[in-house]
Each structure stands twice: as C-alpha cells, then as structure tokens.
C-alpha cells in the first residue's frame, strides 16, 4: 500500500472514530508525518505543523486544500488545523444567514447563564485569582452584550440613484484572551464576532486555558446540534507562543483581537495584520470634595474590590483634595474597607513587588509579584502583618504619589490614597499614574469645569463621573457590556461593528422610487 493511500485511510478511520466517540486522538498520533495530539503544537521539533508552512513555501497538512479535521468541537492541538476548521465554519455560518448568527448568540448567552456557577468555579480553581461571586456575575451579565441589532446599514438616496453601506465580516479572526476573565472575554468575543458573521480561533492565556477549552467545546456541541456547524469557535490546546504566531501567520486569519498585557499586544501589532488590541490600564480616581463623599467612598469600594481588582477598568489609585482627605478616609472605613498604617503598607509593598537587588520600596522600576495578583484582601493583610474581619473585600491606606502601588497596575485589593493640594495637582498626578494608556478614569465631583479639565488632560477611553468603574460597562450606568476594551488601537469598547468591514453598494440613476 502506498504512503499516500495509507495516510488517507488513517485519516478517514480517525474521523469515523471521532464521530463515534472512539480514540480519535490515538489514531491521529499514527498518521504518517503528522504531530500527535499530545504535541505542544509549534515552534518545537522540526516538522511541527503548528509552526506553519516551511520556509520553502510548500504546503503542509491542514493548510489550504486540506479537509479540516472533524469531531473535536473546536478543540485542536494544531493551530493550522484549527484555522482551516474555522474557515469552513465561517462559510457554513455565511450560508446560515443572519438568523443563524442570532441562534448562535442565543446559545452562547443561555449557556453562560445556565453554567455560570459551574464555569465560575472552574475558572477560579484553575487561575486561583478573583472572587467566585463576581466570576459568576460576569458570566450572567453577558446577556447584555449586543448582537446583530448593532449592525444597522447606512442608506443614501439622491438624484443619481441609491447607495447602501453594510457591515460585512472579515472571515476568520485570531483572538487572545487573558487569565483575568478567561471565559467571559471568550464568550464576549464569540457573541460580537459571530454577530458580525465571523468565525474565531482562540489562543487563551496559558494560565486559564483549561476552563476556556471546556467552554469552547460546550458552545460548539450546542451549535452543532442546532445548526450543524461544528467548529465556529476554535481553540488551541495547549496554547503556546508558537501557536499564537501560527494563528497570526495563517492565511485564513484576516484580523487579530488581543486582550492582555503589553507583551502580547506588542506581538499582535508587529504581526503585519490588522489588530484590535485591548491593552493595560491603571485607572485613577479624583475626589474634589464637591460631591457626596459617602457615595464616592461606596463607589470606589465597589469598583476597586470587584473580583479582587482584576478589572482593567477598576479603580487602582485615588487622589483626594487635602481639605476633604480625612473625611473620605473615614467614609471608606465606614463602608467596610480596612485601613493600613504606614508600616503595614511598607511590609505589603515589599511582598507585592519585586525590587532590583539593593533597592528599597522607593525603586522606580519594581515588578508585580504575581503570587498576590487577584488574591483576597485577607491574603494581602497577612502579608502586611495584620488580621482583618472575615469578608473584608478591600484594604486601603495613604501613600505618596510616586509609590509603586500608585504607578503600577497591580490588580490587588489594596487601594492607595494620595493627598493633593489642588484639583490641578490631582489631575496632573492622575495623568502621571495613568501612564498614557488612555484606558479609564473616574472623578467624583459636581463641578463641571473639574470634570472637563480631567477629561481633556487624560483622554481616556472610559471616563466615569460620580459612579464606580462598573458604570462604564453598563452596570449602574447606561451603555453596553464587553470585556475587550480596545484602548491601544482606538476602537474603544468592542461590539459587533468592531469586527466588520464596511462595504458600499451603489446603484446609479436607478431604484430611487420618487
């Protein structure tokens, strides 16, 4: 038997076994010249398919012309196969029309609601960061993510005929999701991207990919039962830097969407393809004393304590006018936050940041200790050498404006509060702390001039007045929800239009009915 025929037979048998629930992965491993399902997927040994086509330009298995592997419900060990499967799913979704997109969106939203407790617990067990009740709430909140209704066409009629502009899909999108909100970000992306008519291939954060794989498989199983589309949202298991590079290089992938830190954003923007990038933030708050200080304290606690301050929009540092400072600090204590003294803050700082050898807590270039990111306030309190009451959600204390907790996006439930003498000084300090990310900022004020000055100085994508950061995503304020906020590349809070191309159709001198 020739090698070609033997390979063909093995592939057919693998497909049949997979659909019957048999050991398809074992048969995959027996294919001639292919990687096994247990391979890391790319950039490793010579001949690894995940690394993409060889330098000579010769096609590899899973590239254009190869039939996508079936029976995996979106989960692939090989990035090239995942992209090919997503391309086929995109064509199937196109045939299903807008009604098909609406069915997919309803499936994803309903599953997130039905499995909110199960998936919230699964993500917390894998990542060990955040708070269970908030992970559950985030999944349930996805009912508010907009769908196809966001894609209203634009029409123009005049003496020379009619013109119609519509929002068309790109095709296959490559996406990266963070460890902080793995399933919520993934589900948001699916809703928005499918509403726009696209398929997607995910490269999840290595620290939060197992829960993402579970969600992708469940979504695809339900979509397949309803529409016969098996791989509309694909994911690489396990994710690697090489698998991301393979997705970014793949000819089927027309657009990238990255939600994460500076490193992965930089890699996406250097890929040569259009990238929608939701980068880091370090949102400041200004309290000028003209508004209700008690309300301001409640709002700050609500946002800064949410999911242990993992939200990129969350309040990370507060600047308060000196004349109102003591009353604001007292209000924080009244509403359940625990105040640390100077010595306790110093001890926590040494635990929360890694400083270059020989440098103290005043070092300008510390790095965050990942072991404390997203951990409960009680864990941070123990690091500070203090016991706190059960259920404490937030620690706070006074720091100078150049403190590491002020200048670094630390994503921990400790809130540094800084005295400032004037509004102008507060705005300047807030701008320095925000670091030019242009992400999010909050102000508690009844003075419109102060609001305007801060908005103009910081130029953030989200600017919330007299509410918690959550109001910026429709929780306590008007607006729609999404967990991808494209600050780096300027698209803002993502929605279905974000993932479309605008196409114009022109009829000259005809079809105008008057």
CSV table of C-alpha atoms in Angstrom, one decimal:
chain,number,residue,atom,x,y,z
A,1,UNK,CA,0.0,0.0,0.0
A,2,UNK,CA,1.4,3.4,-0.9
A,3,UNK,CA,2.1,6.0,1.8
A,4,UNK,CA,-0.5,8.4,0.3
A,5,UNK,CA,-3.2,5.8,0.4
A,6,UNK,CA,-2.3,4.6,3.9
A,7,UNK,CA,-2.4,8.2,5.2
A,8,UNK,CA,-5.8,8.7,3.6
A,9,UNK,CA,-7.2,5.6,5.1
A,10,UNK,CA,-5.9,6.5,8.6
A,11,UNK,CA,-7.5,10.0,8.3
A,12,UNK,CA,-10.9,8.5,7.3
A,13,UNK,CA,-10.8,6.0,10.2
A,14,UNK,CA,-9.8,8.7,12.7
A,15,UNK,CA,-12.7,10.8,11.6
A,16,UNK,CA,-15.2,8.0,11.9
A,17,UNK,CA,-13.8,7.0,15.4
A,18,UNK,CA,-14.0,10.6,16.5
A,19,UNK,CA,-17.7,10.9,15.5
A,20,UNK,CA,-18.5,7.6,17.3
A,21,UNK,CA,-16.6,8.8,20.4
A,22,UNK,CA,-13.7,6.4,19.9
A,23,UNK,CA,-10.0,7.0,20.4
A,24,UNK,CA,-9.5,9.5,17.6
A,25,UNK,CA,-6.5,11.1,19.2
A,26,UNK,CA,-4.7,7.8,19.3
A,27,UNK,CA,-5.3,7.3,15.5
A,28,UNK,CA,-4.2,10.9,14.9
A,29,UNK,CA,-0.9,10.0,16.5
A,30,UNK,CA,-0.4,7.2,14.0
A,31,UNK,CA,-0.7,9.5,10.9
A,32,UNK,CA,2.3,9.5,8.7
A,33,UNK,CA,4.4,12.7,9.1
A,34,UNK,CA,1.9,14.5,11.4
A,35,UNK,CA,2.1,15.6,15.1
A,36,UNK,CA,0.3,13.7,17.8
A,37,UNK,CA,-2.5,15.1,19.8
A,38,UNK,CA,-0.1,15.4,22.7
A,39,UNK,CA,2.4,17.6,20.9
A,40,UNK,CA,2.8,21.1,22.2
A,41,UNK,CA,1.9,22.4,18.8
A,42,UNK,CA,4.6,24.5,17.4
A,43,UNK,CA,7.9,26.1,17.3
A,44,UNK,CA,9.4,23.0,18.7
A,45,UNK,CA,10.7,20.0,16.7
A,46,UNK,CA,11.2,20.2,13.0
A,47,UNK,CA,8.1,19.3,11.1
A,48,UNK,CA,5.7,20.5,13.8
A,49,UNK,CA,2.6,21.7,11.9
A,50,UNK,CA,1.6,24.3,14.4
A,51,UNK,CA,4.6,26.3,13.4
A,52,UNK,CA,3.0,26.9,9.9
A,53,UNK,CA,4.4,26.4,6.4
A,54,UNK,CA,8.1,25.7,6.0
A,55,UNK,CA,10.4,28.4,4.7
A,56,UNK,CA,10.3,27.0,1.1
A,57,UNK,CA,6.6,27.8,0.9
A,58,UNK,CA,5.5,24.2,0.4
A,59,UNK,CA,2.0,23.4,1.8
A,60,UNK,CA,1.7,21.4,5.0
A,61,UNK,CA,-1.2,19.2,6.2
A,62,UNK,CA,-4.1,21.4,7.4
A,63,UNK,CA,-3.4,24.3,5.0
A,64,UNK,CA,-5.5,25.5,2.1
A,65,UNK,CA,-6.9,22.5,0.2
A,66,UNK,CA,-6.9,20.1,3.2
A,67,UNK,CA,-10.2,19.0,4.7
A,68,UNK,CA,-10.5,20.2,8.3
A,69,UNK,CA,-10.4,17.5,11.0
A,70,UNK,CA,-13.8,16.9,12.5
A,71,UNK,CA,-15.2,15.5,15.7
A,72,UNK,CA,-13.3,17.9,18.0
A,73,UNK,CA,-16.0,20.5,18.6
A,74,UNK,CA,-13.5,23.4,18.2
A,75,UNK,CA,-10.6,22.0,20.3
A,76,UNK,CA,-7.4,21.4,18.4
A,77,UNK,CA,-3.8,20.6,19.3
A,78,UNK,CA,-2.7,22.1,16.0
A,79,UNK,CA,-3.2,25.8,15.2
A,80,UNK,CA,-3.1,25.3,11.4
A,81,UNK,CA,-5.9,22.7,11.6
A,82,UNK,CA,-7.9,25.0,13.9
A,83,UNK,CA,-7.7,27.8,11.4
A,84,UNK,CA,-8.8,25.6,8.5
A,85,UNK,CA,-11.7,24.3,10.5
A,86,UNK,CA,-12.7,27.8,11.4
A,87,UNK,CA,-12.6,28.8,7.7
A,88,UNK,CA,-15.0,26.0,6.9
A,89,UNK,CA,-17.3,27.1,9.8
A,90,UNK,CA,-17.2,30.7,8.5
A,91,UNK,CA,-18.5,29.5,5.2
A,92,UNK,CA,-21.3,27.5,6.9
A,93,UNK,CA,-22.2,30.5,9.0
A,94,UNK,CA,-22.5,32.6,5.9
A,95,UNK,CA,-24.9,30.1,4.4
A,96,UNK,CA,-27.0,30.2,7.6
A,97,UNK,CA,-27.6,33.9,7.3
A,98,UNK,CA,-28.4,36.4,10.0
A,99,UNK,CA,-30.9,34.0,11.6
A,100,UNK,CA,-28.1,31.5,12.1
A,101,UNK,CA,-26.0,34.2,13.8
A,102,UNK,CA,-28.9,35.0,16.1
A,103,UNK,CA,-29.2,31.4,17.1
A,104,UNK,CA,-25.5,31.1,17.9
A,105,UNK,CA,-25.7,34.2,20.1
A,106,UNK,CA,-28.7,32.9,22.0
A,107,UNK,CA,-26.9,29.6,22.6
A,108,UNK,CA,-23.8,31.2,23.9
A,109,UNK,CA,-25.7,33.6,26.2
A,110,UNK,CA,-28.0,30.9,27.6
A,111,UNK,CA,-25.1,28.6,28.3
A,112,UNK,CA,-23.2,31.3,30.1
A,113,UNK,CA,-26.3,31.9,32.3
A,114,UNK,CA,-27.0,28.2,32.9
A,115,UNK,CA,-23.4,27.3,33.7
A,116,UNK,CA,-22.4,30.5,35.4
A,117,UNK,CA,-21.8,28.8,38.8
A,118,UNK,CA,-20.1,25.7,37.3
A,119,UNK,CA,-17.8,27.7,35.0
A,120,UNK,CA,-17.1,30.5,37.5
A,121,UNK,CA,-15.9,27.8,40.0
A,122,UNK,CA,-13.9,26.1,37.2
A,123,UNK,CA,-12.1,29.3,36.3
A,124,UNK,CA,-11.4,30.2,39.9
A,125,UNK,CA,-10.0,26.7,40.6
A,126,UNK,CA,-7.7,27.0,37.6
A,127,UNK,CA,-6.5,30.6,38.0
A,128,UNK,CA,-6.7,31.0,41.8
A,129,UNK,CA,-7.4,34.7,41.3
A,130,UNK,CA,-10.6,36.8,41.9
A,131,UNK,CA,-13.8,36.1,43.8
A,132,UNK,CA,-16.3,33.4,42.9
A,133,UNK,CA,-19.4,35.5,43.3
A,134,UNK,CA,-18.0,38.0,40.8
A,135,UNK,CA,-16.9,35.4,38.3
A,136,UNK,CA,-20.5,34.0,38.4
A,137,UNK,CA,-21.9,37.5,38.0
A,138,UNK,CA,-19.7,38.3,35.0
A,139,UNK,CA,-21.0,35.2,33.2
A,140,UNK,CA,-24.6,36.1,33.9
A,141,UNK,CA,-24.1,39.7,32.8
A,142,UNK,CA,-23.3,38.5,29.2
A,143,UNK,CA,-27.0,38.7,28.4
A,144,UNK,CA,-26.3,42.4,28.0
A,145,UNK,CA,-23.7,42.0,25.2
A,146,UNK,CA,-25.2,43.4,21.9
A,147,UNK,CA,-25.7,41.2,18.9
A,148,UNK,CA,-26.8,41.6,15.3
A,149,UNK,CA,-29.0,44.5,16.2
A,150,UNK,CA,-25.9,46.6,16.4
A,151,UNK,CA,-25.3,46.3,12.6
A,152,UNK,CA,-27.7,48.8,11.1
A,153,UNK,CA,-26.9,49.6,7.5
A,154,UNK,CA,-26.5,53.1,6.2
A,155,UNK,CA,-28.5,54.1,3.1
A,156,UNK,CA,-28.4,57.2,0.9
A,157,UNK,CA,-30.8,58.2,-1.8
A,158,UNK,CA,-30.3,61.1,-4.2
A,159,UNK,CA,-30.7,62.4,-7.8
A,160,UNK,CA,-28.1,59.8,-9.1
A,161,UNK,CA,-29.6,56.7,-7.5
A,162,UNK,CA,-29.1,54.9,-4.2
A,163,UNK,CA,-26.1,53.8,-2.1
A,164,UNK,CA,-26.1,51.2,0.7
A,165,UNK,CA,-23.3,50.6,3.1
A,166,UNK,CA,-23.3,47.4,5.2
A,167,UNK,CA,-21.1,45.8,7.8
A,168,UNK,CA,-19.5,42.7,6.3
A,169,UNK,CA,-17.5,40.0,8.1
A,170,UNK,CA,-13.7,39.6,7.8
A,171,UNK,CA,-13.9,35.8,7.9
A,172,UNK,CA,-11.7,34.1,10.5
A,173,UNK,CA,-10.4,36.1,13.5
A,174,UNK,CA,-7.5,35.1,15.6
A,175,UNK,CA,-8.1,36.0,19.3
A,176,UNK,CA,-6.1,36.0,22.5
A,177,UNK,CA,-7.8,36.0,25.9
A,178,UNK,CA,-6.5,36.9,29.4
A,179,UNK,CA,-6.2,35.0,32.6
A,180,UNK,CA,-8.2,37.6,34.5
A,181,UNK,CA,-11.5,37.0,32.7
A,182,UNK,CA,-11.0,33.9,30.6
A,183,UNK,CA,-14.5,32.6,29.8
A,184,UNK,CA,-16.3,36.0,30.0
A,185,UNK,CA,-13.8,37.5,27.5
A,186,UNK,CA,-14.0,34.5,25.2
A,187,UNK,CA,-17.8,34.4,25.3
A,188,UNK,CA,-18.0,38.2,24.7
A,189,UNK,CA,-15.7,37.8,21.7
A,190,UNK,CA,-17.8,34.9,20.3
A,191,UNK,CA,-21.0,36.9,20.6
A,192,UNK,CA,-19.6,40.0,18.9
A,193,UNK,CA,-17.6,38.2,16.2
A,194,UNK,CA,-20.4,35.8,15.3
A,195,UNK,CA,-22.9,38.7,15.3
A,196,UNK,CA,-20.7,40.2,12.6
A,197,UNK,CA,-20.6,37.0,10.7
A,198,UNK,CA,-17.1,35.7,11.6
A,199,UNK,CA,-15.6,32.5,13.0
A,200,UNK,CA,-12.7,32.7,15.5
A,201,UNK,CA,-9.6,30.8,16.7
A,202,UNK,CA,-8.5,31.4,20.3
A,203,UNK,CA,-5.1,31.2,21.8
A,204,UNK,CA,-6.0,31.5,25.5
A,205,UNK,CA,-3.7,32.6,28.3
A,206,UNK,CA,-1.7,29.5,29.4
A,207,UNK,CA,-2.8,30.1,33.0
A,208,UNK,CA,-6.5,30.0,32.1
A,209,UNK,CA,-6.9,27.8,29.0
A,210,UNK,CA,-8.4,24.7,30.5
A,211,UNK,CA,-11.7,26.4,31.5
A,212,UNK,CA,-11.7,28.1,28.1
A,213,UNK,CA,-11.4,24.8,26.4
A,214,UNK,CA,-14.4,23.5,28.4
A,215,UNK,CA,-16.5,26.4,27.3
A,216,UNK,CA,-15.5,26.3,23.6
A,217,UNK,CA,-16.3,22.6,23.4
A,218,UNK,CA,-19.7,23.1,25.1
A,219,UNK,CA,-20.6,26.0,22.8
A,220,UNK,CA,-19.7,24.1,19.7
A,221,UNK,CA,-21.6,21.0,20.8
A,222,UNK,CA,-24.7,23.0,21.2
A,223,UNK,CA,-24.2,25.0,18.0
A,224,UNK,CA,-23.6,21.7,16.1
A,225,UNK,CA,-26.9,20.3,17.4
A,226,UNK,CA,-28.8,23.4,16.3
A,227,UNK,CA,-27.1,24.4,13.1
A,228,UNK,CA,-24.7,21.6,12.1
A,229,UNK,CA,-21.7,23.9,12.4
A,230,UNK,CA,-19.0,22.1,14.5
A,231,UNK,CA,-16.0,24.5,14.8
A,232,UNK,CA,-17.3,28.0,14.8
A,233,UNK,CA,-15.1,29.0,17.8
A,234,UNK,CA,-11.9,27.1,17.8
A,235,UNK,CA,-9.2,26.9,20.5
A,236,UNK,CA,-5.6,25.6,20.6
A,237,UNK,CA,-4.9,23.1,23.4
A,238,UNK,CA,-2.4,23.8,24.9
A,239,UNK,CA,-1.7,27.4,23.9
A,240,UNK,CA,1.9,28.5,23.3
A,241,UNK,CA,3.7,31.5,21.9
A,242,UNK,CA,4.3,29.4,18.8
A,243,UNK,CA,0.6,28.6,18.4
A,244,UNK,CA,-0.2,32.3,18.6
A,245,UNK,CA,2.4,33.0,15.9
A,246,UNK,CA,1.0,30.3,13.7
A,247,UNK,CA,-2.5,31.7,14.1
A,248,UNK,CA,-1.3,35.2,13.3
A,249,UNK,CA,0.5,34.0,10.1
A,250,UNK,CA,-2.3,31.8,8.9
A,251,UNK,CA,-3.7,32.8,5.5
A,252,UNK,CA,-7.3,32.3,6.7
A,253,UNK,CA,-6.9,34.7,9.6
A,254,UNK,CA,-7.8,38.2,8.4
A,255,UNK,CA,-7.9,40.0,11.7
A,256,UNK,CA,-6.5,39.7,15.2
A,257,UNK,CA,-8.1,40.6,18.5
A,258,UNK,CA,-5.9,40.7,21.6
A,259,UNK,CA,-7.0,41.2,25.2
A,260,UNK,CA,-4.0,41.2,27.5
A,261,UNK,CA,-0.8,42.8,28.7
A,262,UNK,CA,1.8,44.9,26.9
A,263,UNK,CA,3.8,41.9,25.6
A,264,UNK,CA,1.1,40.1,23.7
A,265,UNK,CA,-0.3,43.5,22.4
A,266,UNK,CA,3.1,44.4,21.0
A,267,UNK,CA,3.4,40.9,19.4
A,268,UNK,CA,0.0,41.3,17.7
A,269,UNK,CA,0.7,44.8,16.4
A,270,UNK,CA,4.0,43.5,14.9
A,271,UNK,CA,2.2,40.6,13.1
A,272,UNK,CA,1.7,42.5,9.9
A,273,UNK,CA,-2.1,42.1,10.2
A,274,UNK,CA,-4.7,44.5,11.4
A,275,UNK,CA,-5.0,44.0,15.2
A,276,UNK,CA,-7.6,45.2,17.7
A,277,UNK,CA,-5.8,45.4,21.0
A,278,UNK,CA,-7.2,45.8,24.5
A,279,UNK,CA,-4.1,46.7,26.5
A,280,UNK,CA,-3.3,47.5,30.1
A,281,UNK,CA,-4.7,50.3,32.3
A,282,UNK,CA,-4.0,51.9,35.6
A,283,UNK,CA,-7.3,53.9,36.2
A,284,UNK,CA,-7.0,56.9,38.6
A,285,UNK,CA,-9.8,58.5,40.6
A,286,UNK,CA,-10.1,62.1,41.6
A,287,UNK,CA,-12.3,63.2,44.6
A,288,UNK,CA,-12.5,67.0,44.7
A,289,UNK,CA,-15.0,67.2,47.7
A,290,UNK,CA,-17.8,68.9,45.8
A,291,UNK,CA,-19.9,65.7,45.6
A,292,UNK,CA,-21.2,63.3,48.3
A,293,UNK,CA,-18.1,61.8,49.9
A,294,UNK,CA,-20.0,58.9,51.4
A,295,UNK,CA,-21.3,58.0,47.9
A,296,UNK,CA,-17.9,58.4,46.4
A,297,UNK,CA,-16.4,56.0,49.0
A,298,UNK,CA,-19.1,53.4,48.3
A,299,UNK,CA,-18.5,53.6,44.6
A,300,UNK,CA,-14.7,53.4,44.9
A,301,UNK,CA,-15.0,50.3,47.1
A,302,UNK,CA,-17.5,48.7,44.7
A,303,UNK,CA,-15.1,49.1,41.7
A,304,UNK,CA,-11.8,48.5,43.4
A,305,UNK,CA,-12.9,45.4,45.3
A,306,UNK,CA,-14.7,43.8,42.3
A,307,UNK,CA,-13.1,40.4,41.6
A,308,UNK,CA,-10.2,41.5,43.7
A,309,UNK,CA,-9.4,44.4,41.4
A,310,UNK,CA,-8.8,42.3,38.4
A,311,UNK,CA,-10.9,44.5,36.1
A,312,UNK,CA,-8.7,46.6,33.8
A,313,UNK,CA,-11.2,49.5,34.3
A,314,UNK,CA,-11.1,49.1,38.1
A,315,UNK,CA,-10.1,51.9,40.5
A,316,UNK,CA,-6.4,51.5,41.1
A,317,UNK,CA,-5.5,54.7,42.9
A,318,UNK,CA,-7.3,57.7,44.4
A,319,UNK,CA,-6.3,61.4,44.6
A,320,UNK,CA,-8.2,63.4,47.2
A,321,UNK,CA,-8.1,67.1,47.9
A,322,UNK,CA,-6.3,67.6,51.3
A,323,UNK,CA,-9.3,69.6,52.8
A,324,UNK,CA,-11.5,66.6,52.3
A,325,UNK,CA,-9.0,63.8,52.8
A,326,UNK,CA,-9.7,62.7,56.4
A,327,UNK,CA,-13.5,62.6,55.8
A,328,UNK,CA,-13.1,60.5,52.7
A,329,UNK,CA,-10.8,58.0,54.5
A,330,UNK,CA,-13.3,57.8,57.3
A,331,UNK,CA,-16.1,57.1,54.8
A,332,UNK,CA,-14.0,54.2,53.3
A,333,UNK,CA,-13.7,52.7,56.8
A,334,UNK,CA,-17.4,53.1,57.4
A,335,UNK,CA,-18.2,51.1,54.3
A,336,UNK,CA,-16.1,48.1,55.3
A,337,UNK,CA,-12.6,48.8,53.8
A,338,UNK,CA,-9.7,48.2,56.2
A,339,UNK,CA,-7.1,50.9,56.6
A,340,UNK,CA,-3.4,50.0,56.8
A,341,UNK,CA,-0.8,52.2,58.6
A,342,UNK,CA,2.5,53.3,57.2
A,343,UNK,CA,4.5,50.3,58.5
A,344,UNK,CA,1.9,47.8,57.3
A,345,UNK,CA,1.8,49.4,53.8
A,346,UNK,CA,5.6,49.2,53.7
A,347,UNK,CA,5.5,45.5,54.6
A,348,UNK,CA,2.8,44.8,52.0
A,349,UNK,CA,4.8,46.7,49.3
A,350,UNK,CA,7.8,44.6,49.9
A,351,UNK,CA,5.6,41.4,49.4
A,352,UNK,CA,3.6,42.8,46.5
A,353,UNK,CA,6.5,44.0,44.3
A,354,UNK,CA,9.9,42.6,43.4
A,355,UNK,CA,12.6,45.2,43.5
A,356,UNK,CA,16.1,45.1,42.0
A,357,UNK,CA,18.7,43.9,44.4
A,358,UNK,CA,19.8,46.6,46.8
A,359,UNK,CA,16.8,48.8,46.1
A,360,UNK,CA,14.0,49.6,48.5
A,361,UNK,CA,10.4,50.3,48.1
A,362,UNK,CA,11.2,53.6,46.5
A,363,UNK,CA,12.6,52.0,43.4
A,364,UNK,CA,11.2,53.4,40.2
A,365,UNK,CA,11.1,50.0,38.4
A,366,UNK,CA,9.5,47.3,40.5
A,367,UNK,CA,7.7,44.4,39.1
A,368,UNK,CA,4.4,43.0,40.5
A,369,UNK,CA,4.6,39.7,42.5
A,370,UNK,CA,2.2,37.5,40.5
A,371,UNK,CA,1.5,35.4,43.6
A,372,UNK,CA,-0.5,38.2,45.1
A,373,UNK,CA,-2.4,39.4,41.9
A,374,UNK,CA,-6.1,38.9,42.3
A,375,UNK,CA,-5.8,37.3,45.8
A,376,UNK,CA,-8.3,38.0,48.6
A,377,UNK,CA,-7.8,41.0,50.8
A,378,UNK,CA,-7.2,38.6,53.8
A,379,UNK,CA,-4.1,37.2,51.9
A,380,UNK,CA,-2.7,40.7,51.4
A,381,UNK,CA,-3.5,41.6,55.0
A,382,UNK,CA,-1.4,38.6,56.2
A,383,UNK,CA,1.4,39.8,54.0
A,384,UNK,CA,1.1,43.2,55.7
A,385,UNK,CA,1.1,41.6,59.2
A,386,UNK,CA,-2.4,42.3,60.2
A,387,UNK,CA,-5.6,40.3,60.7
A,388,UNK,CA,-8.8,41.6,59.1
A,389,UNK,CA,-12.5,40.7,59.8
A,390,UNK,CA,-14.0,37.9,57.7
A,391,UNK,CA,-15.5,39.1,54.4
A,392,UNK,CA,-13.2,42.1,54.1
A,393,UNK,CA,-13.0,43.0,50.4
A,394,UNK,CA,-10.6,45.9,50.3
A,395,UNK,CA,-7.6,47.3,52.1
A,396,UNK,CA,-6.5,50.9,51.7
A,397,UNK,CA,-4.0,53.4,53.0
A,398,UNK,CA,-2.3,56.7,52.5
A,399,UNK,CA,0.7,56.7,50.1
A,400,UNK,CA,2.8,59.3,48.3
A,401,UNK,CA,2.0,60.0,44.6
A,402,UNK,CA,5.2,58.2,43.5
A,403,UNK,CA,4.5,54.9,45.4
A,404,UNK,CA,4.7,51.6,43.4
A,405,UNK,CA,1.0,50.9,44.3
A,406,UNK,CA,0.1,54.2,42.6
A,407,UNK,CA,2.3,53.9,39.5
A,408,UNK,CA,1.9,50.1,38.7
A,409,UNK,CA,-1.2,48.3,37.5
A,410,UNK,CA,-1.1,45.9,40.5
A,411,UNK,CA,-4.6,44.3,40.3
A,412,UNK,CA,-4.8,43.6,44.0
A,413,UNK,CA,-7.5,44.6,46.5
A,414,UNK,CA,-5.3,47.3,48.1
A,415,UNK,CA,-6.1,50.9,47.2
A,416,UNK,CA,-3.5,53.7,47.6
A,417,UNK,CA,-5.0,57.1,48.5
A,418,UNK,CA,-3.0,60.3,47.9
A,419,UNK,CA,-3.4,63.8,49.3
A,420,UNK,CA,-3.3,66.6,46.8
A,421,UNK,CA,-3.5,70.4,47.5
A,422,UNK,CA,-5.4,71.4,44.4
A,423,UNK,CA,-7.6,70.0,41.6
A,424,UNK,CA,-4.8,70.9,39.1
A,425,UNK,CA,-2.3,68.9,41.2
A,426,UNK,CA,-4.7,66.0,41.4
A,427,UNK,CA,-5.3,65.9,37.6
A,428,UNK,CA,-1.6,66.1,36.9
A,429,UNK,CA,-0.9,63.3,39.4
A,430,UNK,CA,-3.7,61.2,37.9
A,431,UNK,CA,-2.3,61.7,34.4
A,432,UNK,CA,1.1,60.6,35.5
A,433,UNK,CA,-0.3,57.5,37.3
A,434,UNK,CA,-2.4,56.5,34.2
A,435,UNK,CA,0.8,56.3,32.2
A,436,UNK,CA,-0.7,57.3,28.9
A,437,UNK,CA,-2.6,54.1,28.5
A,438,UNK,CA,-5.7,56.2,27.8
A,439,UNK,CA,-7.8,53.4,29.3
A,440,UNK,CA,-10.1,54.5,32.1
A,441,UNK,CA,-10.5,57.2,34.8
A,442,UNK,CA,-13.1,58.3,37.3
A,443,UNK,CA,-14.0,61.6,39.1
A,444,UNK,CA,-16.4,62.3,41.9
A,445,UNK,CA,-17.4,65.9,41.6
A,446,UNK,CA,-20.3,68.3,40.9
A,447,UNK,CA,-18.0,70.8,39.3
A,448,UNK,CA,-18.4,70.6,35.5
A,449,UNK,CA,-15.2,72.6,35.0
A,450,UNK,CA,-13.2,70.0,37.0
A,451,UNK,CA,-14.8,67.1,35.0
A,452,UNK,CA,-13.9,68.8,31.8
A,453,UNK,CA,-10.3,69.5,32.7
A,454,UNK,CA,-9.7,66.0,33.8
A,455,UNK,CA,-11.3,64.5,30.7
A,456,UNK,CA,-9.2,66.7,28.4
A,457,UNK,CA,-6.0,66.0,30.3
A,458,UNK,CA,-6.2,62.2,30.5
A,459,UNK,CA,-8.0,61.5,27.2
A,460,UNK,CA,-9.2,58.1,28.4
A,461,UNK,CA,-11.4,55.7,26.5
A,462,UNK,CA,-13.7,55.4,29.6
A,463,UNK,CA,-14.4,58.4,31.8
A,464,UNK,CA,-16.9,57.9,34.6
A,465,UNK,CA,-18.4,60.7,36.7
A,466,UNK,CA,-19.9,60.0,40.1
A,467,UNK,CA,-20.1,56.3,39.8
A,468,UNK,CA,-18.0,53.2,40.1
A,469,UNK,CA,-15.9,51.9,37.2
A,470,UNK,CA,-18.6,49.3,36.6
A,471,UNK,CA,-21.0,52.0,35.4
A,472,UNK,CA,-18.7,52.4,32.3
A,473,UNK,CA,-19.8,49.0,31.2
A,474,UNK,CA,-23.5,49.3,31.8
A,475,UNK,CA,-23.5,48.1,35.4
A,476,UNK,CA,-25.0,51.1,37.2
A,477,UNK,CA,-24.7,53.4,34.2
A,478,UNK,CA,-26.1,53.4,30.6
A,479,UNK,CA,-24.3,51.5,27.9
A,480,UNK,CA,-23.5,48.1,26.7
A,481,UNK,CA,-21.1,45.4,28.0
A,482,UNK,CA,-17.9,43.9,26.6
A,483,UNK,CA,-14.7,42.7,28.3
A,484,UNK,CA,-12.5,43.7,25.4
A,485,UNK,CA,-11.8,47.4,25.5
A,486,UNK,CA,-9.5,48.4,22.6
A,487,UNK,CA,-7.6,51.3,24.1
A,488,UNK,CA,-4.3,50.7,22.4
A,489,UNK,CA,-5.7,50.7,18.9
A,490,UNK,CA,-8.6,53.1,19.5
A,491,UNK,CA,-11.7,51.1,18.8
A,492,UNK,CA,-13.0,51.5,22.3
A,493,UNK,CA,-15.4,49.1,23.9
A,494,UNK,CA,-15.7,46.3,21.4
A,495,UNK,CA,-19.1,45.5,19.8
A,496,UNK,CA,-20.2,43.6,16.6
A,497,UNK,CA,-19.2,46.6,14.4
A,498,UNK,CA,-15.7,46.4,15.6
A,499,UNK,CA,-15.2,43.1,13.8
A,500,UNK,CA,-16.6,44.1,10.4
A,501,UNK,CA,-15.5,45.7,7.1
A,502,UNK,CA,-17.7,48.4,5.6
A,503,UNK,CA,-18.8,47.6,2.1
A,504,UNK,CA,-20.6,50.0,-0.2
A,505,UNK,CA,-23.1,49.1,-3.0
A,506,UNK,CA,-24.0,51.8,-5.5
A,507,UNK,CA,-26.9,51.8,-8.0
A,508,UNK,CA,-26.5,54.7,-10.4
A,509,UNK,CA,-29.6,56.6,-11.7
A,510,UNK,CA,-32.0,53.7,-10.8
A,511,UNK,CA,-34.1,52.3,-8.0
A,512,UNK,CA,-34.9,55.6,-6.4
A,513,UNK,CA,-38.7,55.4,-6.3
A,514,UNK,CA,-39.5,59.2,-6.4
